[in-house]
Short mmCIF file of C-alpha atoms and ligand atoms in Angstrom, two decimals:
data_model
loop_
_atom_site.label_atom_id
_atom_site.label_comp_id
_atom_site.label_asym_id
_atom_site.label_seq_id
_atom_site.Cartn_x
_atom_site.Cartn_y
_atom_site.Cartn_z
CA MET A 130 119.68 69.28 68.38
CA LYS A 131 118.30 67.04 65.68
CA ILE A 132 114.81 65.56 66.03
CA THR A 133 115.17 61.79 65.69
CA ASP A 134 111.73 60.54 66.65
CA ALA A 135 108.16 61.74 67.07
CA LYS A 136 105.19 59.63 68.04
CA VAL A 137 101.53 60.14 68.71
CA ILE A 138 100.04 58.61 71.85
CA VAL A 139 96.26 58.29 72.00
CA CYS A 140 94.72 57.33 75.34
CA GLY A 141 91.47 57.64 77.29
CA PRO A 142 92.09 57.97 81.06
CA GLY A 143 88.64 59.35 81.95
CA ARG A 144 88.42 61.03 78.54
CA ASN A 145 90.33 60.91 75.27
CA PHE A 146 93.66 62.65 74.79
CA VAL A 147 96.14 62.84 71.93
CA THR A 148 99.73 63.59 72.89
CA LEU A 149 102.76 64.16 70.69
CA LYS A 150 106.16 63.10 72.00
CA VAL A 151 109.18 64.48 70.14
CA THR A 152 112.68 63.13 70.87
CA THR A 153 116.09 64.57 69.93
CA GLU A 154 119.41 62.88 69.20
CA GLU A 155 120.57 63.85 72.73
CA GLY A 156 117.69 61.81 74.15
CA LEU A 157 115.69 64.83 75.31
CA TYR A 158 111.97 64.66 74.73
CA GLY A 159 109.17 67.18 74.72
CA LEU A 160 105.38 66.79 74.88
CA GLY A 161 102.61 68.62 73.08
CA ASP A 162 98.85 68.26 73.55
CA ALA A 163 97.03 67.49 70.28
CA THR A 164 93.54 66.86 71.65
CA LEU A 165 90.56 68.15 69.66
CA ASN A 166 87.41 67.07 71.44
CA GLY A 167 85.33 64.67 69.31
CA ARG A 168 87.77 64.88 66.38
CA GLU A 169 90.81 63.39 68.15
CA LEU A 170 91.83 60.83 65.53
CA SER A 171 91.90 63.39 62.70
CA VAL A 172 94.67 65.30 64.46
CA ALA A 173 96.49 62.04 65.25
CA SER A 174 96.41 61.12 61.57
CA TYR A 175 97.37 64.64 60.43
CA LEU A 176 100.45 64.40 62.63
CA LYS A 177 101.38 60.81 61.84
CA ASP A 178 100.65 60.80 58.13
CA HIS A 179 101.64 64.33 57.16
CA LEU A 180 103.71 66.31 59.68
CA ILE A 181 105.95 63.86 61.50
CA PRO A 182 107.72 62.65 58.33
CA CYS A 183 108.74 66.29 57.68
CA LEU A 184 109.64 66.92 61.33
CA ILE A 185 112.26 64.20 61.68
CA GLY A 186 115.76 65.57 61.04
CA ARG A 187 114.86 69.22 61.78
CA ASP A 188 116.70 71.19 64.46
CA ALA A 189 114.47 71.25 67.56
CA ARG A 190 115.72 74.75 68.46
CA ASN A 191 114.31 76.39 65.34
CA ILE A 192 110.84 76.78 66.79
CA GLU A 193 109.63 79.79 64.79
CA ASP A 194 110.90 78.38 61.50
CA THR A 195 109.28 75.01 62.19
CA TRP A 196 105.98 76.77 62.94
CA GLN A 197 106.14 78.70 59.65
CA TYR A 198 107.21 75.58 57.79
CA PHE A 199 104.07 73.71 58.82
CA TYR A 200 101.73 76.71 58.59
CA LYS A 201 102.84 78.18 55.27
CA GLY A 202 104.21 74.93 53.94
CA ALA A 203 100.82 73.19 54.07
CA TYR A 204 99.41 75.61 51.49
CA TRP A 205 96.01 74.94 53.18
CA ARG A 206 95.97 77.33 56.09
CA ARG A 207 94.17 77.50 59.43
CA GLY A 208 91.37 75.28 60.72
CA PRO A 209 91.20 73.41 64.04
CA VAL A 210 92.80 70.13 62.88
CA THR A 211 95.78 71.83 61.23
CA MET A 212 96.33 74.32 64.02
CA THR A 213 96.03 71.73 66.79
CA ALA A 214 98.64 69.57 65.06
CA ILE A 215 101.00 72.54 64.63
CA ALA A 216 100.35 73.51 68.26
CA ALA A 217 101.40 70.06 69.48
CA ILE A 218 104.71 70.28 67.63
CA ASP A 219 105.32 73.83 68.82
CA THR A 220 104.58 72.99 72.46
CA ALA A 221 106.82 69.92 72.36
CA LEU A 222 109.68 72.02 70.95
CA TRP A 223 109.31 74.64 73.71
CA ASP A 224 109.32 71.79 76.25
CA ILE A 225 112.55 70.46 74.75
CA LEU A 226 114.11 73.93 74.75
CA GLY A 227 113.33 74.36 78.44
CA LYS A 228 114.77 70.95 79.28
CA SER A 229 117.88 71.60 77.19
CA VAL A 230 118.77 74.67 79.30
CA ASN A 231 117.35 73.21 82.52
CA ARG A 232 114.84 76.05 82.99
CA PRO A 233 111.07 76.10 83.51
CA LEU A 234 109.43 77.34 80.35
CA TYR A 235 108.12 80.61 81.81
CA GLN A 236 111.72 81.77 82.27
CA LEU A 237 112.25 81.50 78.52
CA LEU A 238 109.06 83.47 77.84
CA GLY A 239 110.23 86.59 79.67
CA GLY A 240 110.08 85.34 83.25
CA ALA A 241 107.34 85.59 85.86
CA SER A 242 105.14 88.69 85.62
CA ARG A 243 103.17 87.66 88.73
CA GLU A 244 103.36 85.26 91.65
CA GLY A 245 100.57 82.95 90.54
CA VAL A 246 98.01 82.42 87.83
CA LEU A 247 94.49 83.43 88.95
CA CYS A 248 92.10 80.65 87.98
CA TYR A 249 88.38 80.03 88.01
CA GLY A 250 86.53 76.90 89.05
CA HIS A 251 83.18 75.56 87.87
CA ALA A 252 80.14 75.58 90.11
CA SER A 253 77.13 73.97 88.52
CA GLY A 254 73.88 72.26 89.44
CA GLU A 255 70.45 71.30 88.19
CA THR A 256 68.96 74.12 90.27
CA ALA A 257 70.19 77.54 91.40
CA GLU A 258 70.36 76.18 94.97
CA GLU A 259 72.67 73.33 93.92
CA THR A 260 74.88 75.74 92.00
CA LEU A 261 75.07 78.08 94.99
CA ALA A 262 76.03 75.18 97.27
CA ALA A 263 78.79 74.25 94.81
CA LEU A 264 79.95 77.89 94.82
CA GLY A 265 80.18 77.69 98.62
CA ASP A 266 82.44 74.60 98.30
CA TYR A 267 84.73 76.42 95.89
CA LEU A 268 85.02 79.38 98.23
CA LYS A 269 86.02 77.02 101.05
CA GLN A 270 88.76 75.63 98.83
CA GLY A 271 90.13 79.14 98.37
CA TYR A 272 88.93 79.96 94.85
CA LYS A 273 88.77 83.68 94.10
CA ALA A 274 86.81 83.25 90.86
CA VAL A 275 84.04 80.80 89.99
CA ARG A 276 81.96 80.22 86.88
CA LEU A 277 78.27 79.60 87.60
CA GLN A 278 76.10 77.44 85.33
CA SER A 279 72.71 76.09 86.27
CA GLY A 280 69.93 74.02 84.74
CA VAL A 281 67.21 76.04 83.01
CA PRO A 282 63.79 75.38 84.58
CA GLY A 283 61.77 73.16 82.25
CA LEU A 284 64.75 71.88 80.25
CA PRO A 285 66.02 68.37 81.00
CA LYS A 286 69.70 69.06 80.38
CA THR A 287 71.65 72.29 80.11
CA TYR A 288 75.16 73.18 79.04
CA GLY A 289 77.63 73.34 81.90
CA VAL A 290 75.80 71.12 84.37
CA GLY A 291 78.14 68.26 85.23
CA ARG A 292 77.25 64.64 85.88
CA GLY A 293 79.26 64.31 89.08
CA LYS A 294 79.96 66.71 91.92
CA ASP A 295 83.53 67.64 91.13
CA HIS A 296 83.98 67.32 87.41
CA TYR A 297 82.24 68.74 84.42
CA GLU A 298 82.90 66.56 81.40
CA PRO A 299 81.36 67.77 78.18
CA ALA A 300 81.93 64.66 76.00
CA GLU A 301 79.90 61.46 76.20
CA LYS A 302 80.83 57.94 75.06
CA GLY A 303 79.16 56.74 71.87
CA LEU A 304 77.39 58.92 69.31
CA PRO A 305 76.42 62.55 70.09
CA PRO A 306 73.66 62.85 72.69
CA GLU A 307 70.95 65.46 72.08
CA ALA A 308 69.97 68.26 74.44
CA THR A 309 67.13 70.79 74.27
CA TRP A 310 67.14 74.55 74.42
CA ASN A 311 64.80 77.44 75.11
CA THR A 312 66.26 80.93 74.91
CA GLU A 313 63.41 82.72 76.69
CA ALA A 314 63.54 80.43 79.75
CA TYR A 315 67.31 80.81 79.90
CA LEU A 316 67.20 84.61 79.66
CA ARG A 317 64.78 84.65 82.59
CA SER A 318 66.70 82.25 84.83
CA ALA A 319 70.35 83.28 84.35
CA PRO A 320 70.14 86.77 85.97
CA GLU A 321 68.20 85.24 88.90
CA LEU A 322 71.09 82.86 89.56
CA PHE A 323 73.58 85.71 89.85
CA LYS A 324 71.23 87.78 91.97
CA LYS A 325 70.99 84.90 94.46
CA ALA A 326 74.75 84.35 94.36
CA ARG A 327 75.48 87.98 95.27
CA GLU A 328 72.82 87.93 97.99
CA LYS A 329 74.30 84.79 99.54
CA TYR A 330 78.05 85.27 99.08
CA GLY A 331 78.57 89.00 98.58
CA TRP A 332 80.98 90.78 96.28
CA ASP A 333 84.47 89.47 97.04
CA VAL A 334 84.34 86.57 94.59
CA HIS A 335 84.68 87.02 90.82
CA LEU A 336 81.69 85.42 89.08
CA LEU A 337 81.79 84.24 85.48
CA HIS A 338 79.23 82.74 83.12
CA ASP A 339 79.42 80.84 79.82
CA VAL A 340 76.60 81.41 77.31
CA HIS A 341 78.15 78.85 74.95
CA HIS A 342 77.32 80.59 71.69
CA ARG A 343 73.57 80.28 72.20
CA LEU A 344 72.20 83.77 71.69
CA THR A 345 71.81 86.32 68.94
CA PRO A 346 73.54 89.68 69.42
CA ILE A 347 70.37 91.47 70.58
CA GLU A 348 69.54 88.65 73.02
CA ALA A 349 73.11 88.74 74.33
CA ALA A 350 72.87 92.51 74.70
CA ARG A 351 69.78 92.06 76.85
CA LEU A 352 71.42 89.37 78.99
CA GLY A 353 74.52 91.52 79.44
CA LYS A 354 72.31 94.40 80.62
CA ASP A 355 70.33 92.18 82.98
CA LEU A 356 73.58 90.87 84.49
CA GLU A 357 75.12 94.32 84.99
CA PRO A 358 73.89 94.73 88.59
CA TYR A 359 75.82 91.58 89.59
CA ARG A 360 79.16 92.79 88.17
CA LEU A 361 80.35 89.67 86.35
CA PHE A 362 84.03 89.14 85.65
CA TRP A 363 82.87 88.06 82.20
CA MET A 364 80.06 86.79 80.04
CA GLU A 365 81.61 84.15 77.78
CA ASP A 366 80.79 83.28 74.18
CA PRO A 367 77.52 85.22 74.06
CA VAL A 368 77.05 84.55 70.33
CA PRO A 369 78.74 82.37 67.72
CA ALA A 370 81.81 84.38 66.75
CA GLU A 371 82.22 83.68 63.06
CA LEU A 372 80.64 87.12 62.53
CA GLN A 373 83.07 89.29 64.44
CA GLU A 374 81.20 92.52 63.67
CA GLY A 375 78.14 91.05 65.43
CA PHE A 376 79.83 91.96 68.71
CA ARG A 377 79.43 95.66 67.94
CA LEU A 378 75.76 95.39 68.74
CA ILE A 379 76.37 93.70 72.11
CA ARG A 380 79.01 96.28 72.99
CA ARG A 381 76.68 99.20 72.28
CA HIS A 382 74.27 98.01 74.94
CA THR A 383 76.16 96.58 77.89
CA THR A 384 79.18 97.09 80.13
CA THR A 385 79.29 93.41 81.16
CA PRO A 386 82.79 92.30 80.07
CA ILE A 387 82.93 89.82 77.21
CA ALA A 388 85.20 86.80 76.74
CA VAL A 389 85.43 84.81 73.53
CA GLY A 390 87.71 82.56 71.53
CA GLU A 391 88.01 79.00 72.83
CA VAL A 392 87.15 77.71 69.36
CA PHE A 393 89.43 80.16 67.52
CA ASN A 394 92.56 78.79 65.95
CA THR A 395 94.44 81.82 64.59
CA ILE A 396 94.93 85.51 65.18
CA PHE A 397 92.70 86.18 62.17
CA ASP A 398 89.69 84.83 64.09
CA CYS A 399 89.98 87.58 66.69
CA GLN A 400 91.74 90.41 64.84
CA GLN A 401 88.62 92.55 64.41
CA LEU A 402 87.27 91.70 67.86
CA ILE A 403 90.52 92.90 69.40
CA GLN A 404 91.22 95.91 67.21
CA GLU A 405 87.70 97.30 67.58
CA GLN A 406 87.83 96.58 71.34
CA LEU A 407 84.67 94.51 71.08
CA ILE A 408 85.87 92.02 73.71
CA ASP A 409 87.70 92.15 77.04
CA TYR A 410 89.22 88.67 77.26
CA ILE A 411 90.58 86.37 74.57
CA ARG A 412 90.06 82.69 75.40
CA SER A 413 92.21 81.03 72.74
CA THR A 414 94.65 78.58 74.21
CA VAL A 415 97.92 76.89 73.37
CA VAL A 416 96.49 73.63 72.06
CA HIS A 417 93.90 74.94 69.62
CA ALA A 418 95.53 78.20 68.53
CA GLY A 419 98.84 77.12 67.07
CA GLY A 420 100.89 76.61 70.23
CA ILE A 421 102.88 78.96 72.39
CA THR A 422 104.48 80.67 69.40
CA HIS A 423 101.17 81.75 67.89
CA LEU A 424 99.37 82.46 71.16
CA ARG A 425 102.09 84.93 72.13
CA LYS A 426 101.37 86.85 68.93
CA ILE A 427 97.65 86.93 69.77
CA ALA A 428 98.47 88.16 73.29
CA SER A 429 100.75 90.89 71.94
CA LEU A 430 98.04 92.17 69.62
CA ALA A 431 95.53 91.99 72.48
CA GLU A 432 97.84 93.93 74.83
CA MET A 433 97.74 96.96 72.52
CA TYR A 434 93.94 97.08 72.79
CA HIS A 435 93.49 96.47 76.54
CA VAL A 436 92.31 92.92 75.94
CA ARG A 437 93.54 90.36 78.47
CA THR A 438 93.97 86.60 78.22
CA GLY A 439 91.54 84.07 79.67
CA CYS A 440 92.67 80.75 78.25
CA HIS A 441 90.31 77.83 77.79
CA GLY A 442 91.11 75.10 80.32
CA ALA A 443 88.36 72.50 80.09
CA THR A 444 89.10 68.83 80.81
CA ASP A 445 89.32 68.08 77.09
CA LEU A 446 92.64 69.94 77.13
CA SER A 447 95.20 67.57 78.64
CA PRO A 448 97.49 68.43 81.55
CA VAL A 449 100.17 69.04 78.88
CA ALA A 450 98.11 71.97 77.54
CA MET A 451 97.35 73.13 81.08
CA GLY A 452 101.07 73.17 81.95
CA ALA A 453 101.84 75.18 78.81
CA ALA A 454 98.96 77.60 79.55
CA LEU A 455 100.34 78.20 83.04
CA HIS A 456 103.86 79.05 81.84
CA PHE A 457 102.26 81.36 79.29
CA GLY A 458 99.90 82.90 81.87
CA LEU A 459 102.64 83.45 84.43
CA SER A 460 104.81 85.29 81.93
CA VAL A 461 102.56 87.27 79.61
CA HIS A 462 101.92 90.83 80.79
CA ASN A 463 98.25 91.10 79.82
CA PHE A 464 97.17 87.90 81.57
CA GLY A 465 93.58 87.99 82.85
CA ILE A 466 92.50 84.63 84.25
CA GLN A 467 92.92 80.90 83.54
CA GLU A 468 90.07 78.39 83.39
CA TYR A 469 90.68 75.42 85.66
CA MET A 470 88.28 72.52 85.17
CA ARG A 471 89.98 69.86 87.26
CA HIS A 472 90.95 66.60 85.56
CA SER A 473 89.82 63.20 86.81
CA LYS A 474 92.10 61.11 89.04
CA GLU A 475 92.89 58.74 86.14
CA THR A 476 94.00 61.66 83.98
CA GLU A 477 96.16 63.10 86.75
CA LYS A 478 97.94 59.77 87.19
CA VAL A 479 98.66 59.31 83.50
CA PHE A 480 100.02 62.87 83.26
CA PRO A 481 102.14 63.57 86.38
CA HIS A 482 102.73 67.32 86.60
CA ALA A 483 104.59 69.99 88.53
CA TYR A 484 101.78 72.54 88.46
CA SER A 485 99.72 73.03 91.59
CA PHE A 486 96.77 74.96 93.01
CA LYS A 487 96.89 77.10 96.15
CA ASP A 488 94.48 79.76 97.46
CA GLY A 489 92.84 80.44 94.13
CA TYR A 490 96.04 80.52 92.09
CA LEU A 491 97.85 77.97 89.95
CA HIS A 492 101.61 77.83 89.51
CA PRO A 493 103.43 75.86 86.76
CA GLY A 494 106.21 74.74 89.14
CA GLU A 495 109.96 74.90 88.64
CA LYS A 496 110.68 71.71 86.67
CA PRO A 497 112.53 72.23 83.37
CA GLY A 498 110.32 72.72 80.32
CA LEU A 499 106.58 72.31 80.81
CA GLY A 500 106.93 70.22 83.95
CA VAL A 501 104.34 67.74 82.68
CA ASP A 502 105.06 64.11 81.83
CA LEU A 503 103.19 61.16 80.33
CA ASP A 504 103.27 57.68 81.87
CA GLU A 505 103.09 55.71 78.64
CA ALA A 506 102.69 52.29 80.28
CA LEU A 507 99.74 53.52 82.32
CA ALA A 508 98.28 55.38 79.33
CA ALA A 509 98.24 52.09 77.38
CA LYS A 510 95.79 50.70 79.93
CA TYR A 511 93.20 53.33 78.91
CA PRO A 512 92.41 52.85 75.23
CA TYR A 513 90.58 55.45 73.14
CA GLU A 514 86.79 55.14 73.11
CA ARG A 515 84.71 57.22 70.71
CA ALA A 516 83.02 60.14 72.47
CA TYR A 517 81.23 63.24 71.25
CA LEU A 518 80.01 66.56 72.53
CA PRO A 519 76.20 66.84 72.54
CA VAL A 520 74.17 68.57 69.88
CA ASN A 521 71.38 70.93 70.85
CA ARG A 522 67.83 71.39 69.52
CA LYS A 523 65.21 74.01 70.22
CA LEU A 524 61.90 72.73 71.54
CA ASP A 525 60.50 72.54 67.98
CA GLY A 526 63.43 70.37 66.85
CA THR A 527 65.50 73.06 65.08
CA LEU A 528 69.23 72.45 65.47
CA HIS A 529 70.86 75.10 67.66
CA SER A 530 74.43 75.79 68.85
CA TRP A 531 75.36 73.55 71.76
C1 GCO B 36 84.52 75.92 78.53
C2 GCO B 36 84.01 75.27 77.32
C3 GCO B 36 83.84 73.80 77.39
C4 GCO B 36 83.67 73.27 75.96
C5 GCO B 36 84.50 72.11 75.69
C6 GCO B 36 84.41 71.72 74.24
O1 GCO B 36 84.24 77.08 78.69
O2 GCO B 36 85.23 75.27 79.29
O3 GCO B 36 82.95 75.94 76.75
O4 GCO B 36 82.83 73.41 78.22
O5 GCO B 36 82.36 73.02 75.67
O6 GCO B 36 85.79 72.40 76.07
O7 GCO B 36 85.35 70.80 73.91
MG1 MG B 37 83.28 78.00 77.09
#
């Protein structure tokens, strides 16, 4: 099954996406998501200029060897651009493999370990009341798990608060916008939000929260403690995770479960976190952590240490990544939950897909391979436009994690 062609398709249906399409001599093709929010064109170039010339002519069935070829063969290892490019190739090859045997991908990954993939939606608002109203809407739609984010009183713009009602889109057209931050105000308001949520909606819904790398370990420890009475499913990214041992301090103080890893790109980024049982959920996903091949290795390590998966699923991951995450999530034993930030209508049209949502669960569908396609003619109508994630400053102007 020789690879005869591979091309990179960059489009912007609602937001920017980079997609790799790999074709074999039999005329089968597979897709891989190569989107790295705010750095999209670097991955496109890495693929076009450096990887694709070496990919043509290889046997599409040798997925592990191809992964090692690009990982070890680069000499320069790891990093988000490299690992996203390798992930796109890996995902496309798994898609081709599924199509070549006419099976949905999850059947090649060990089969279904569950009936559906539990997912969480995003309720947000400028005020706690708006966020609670959004939570009510999610419950009506059948969601069993919802992430709550709310504006911080006194701050004009806070992470996680969307512009529209249905979609939270973290990138903005043009150069990076700037937001402000105040840790003390946040630490006071966040527990209040969850208190109100439990008072209004009770205990049957899983509630999640994303701290977005904004605290120090001792601040995160305090937040975790203050949130304990409301029994969160998880507290996400409490601190920047370059310093893995920093999580020891959080762990010593709180039983609020911790999720981390959407910005990780290899197993080495979470090895200590997993082996010391400093986290409960690993958020790395197919597109940014080396594809299905590498993510399975992360999940296997995590399984030994009671850590479950909770893959990133923001709208800056295309439906191709979402499809792959769902096959992975349906099959892997230590699955925990899947993030589901719904794509815009334009995105959904450009990427027709077999996956679907019902009663709080997603299912990848039964189409061969990933079950996600790309309408290239329609994609061409939505050209790339530069967009960036915001940067964040404390009230005195000091740059802070966004
Ligand atoms: C999440 C994430 C996103 C990211 C975005 C960055 O939990 O979904 O934190 O909101 O900020 O995906 O590209
Ligand atoms: Mg996050």
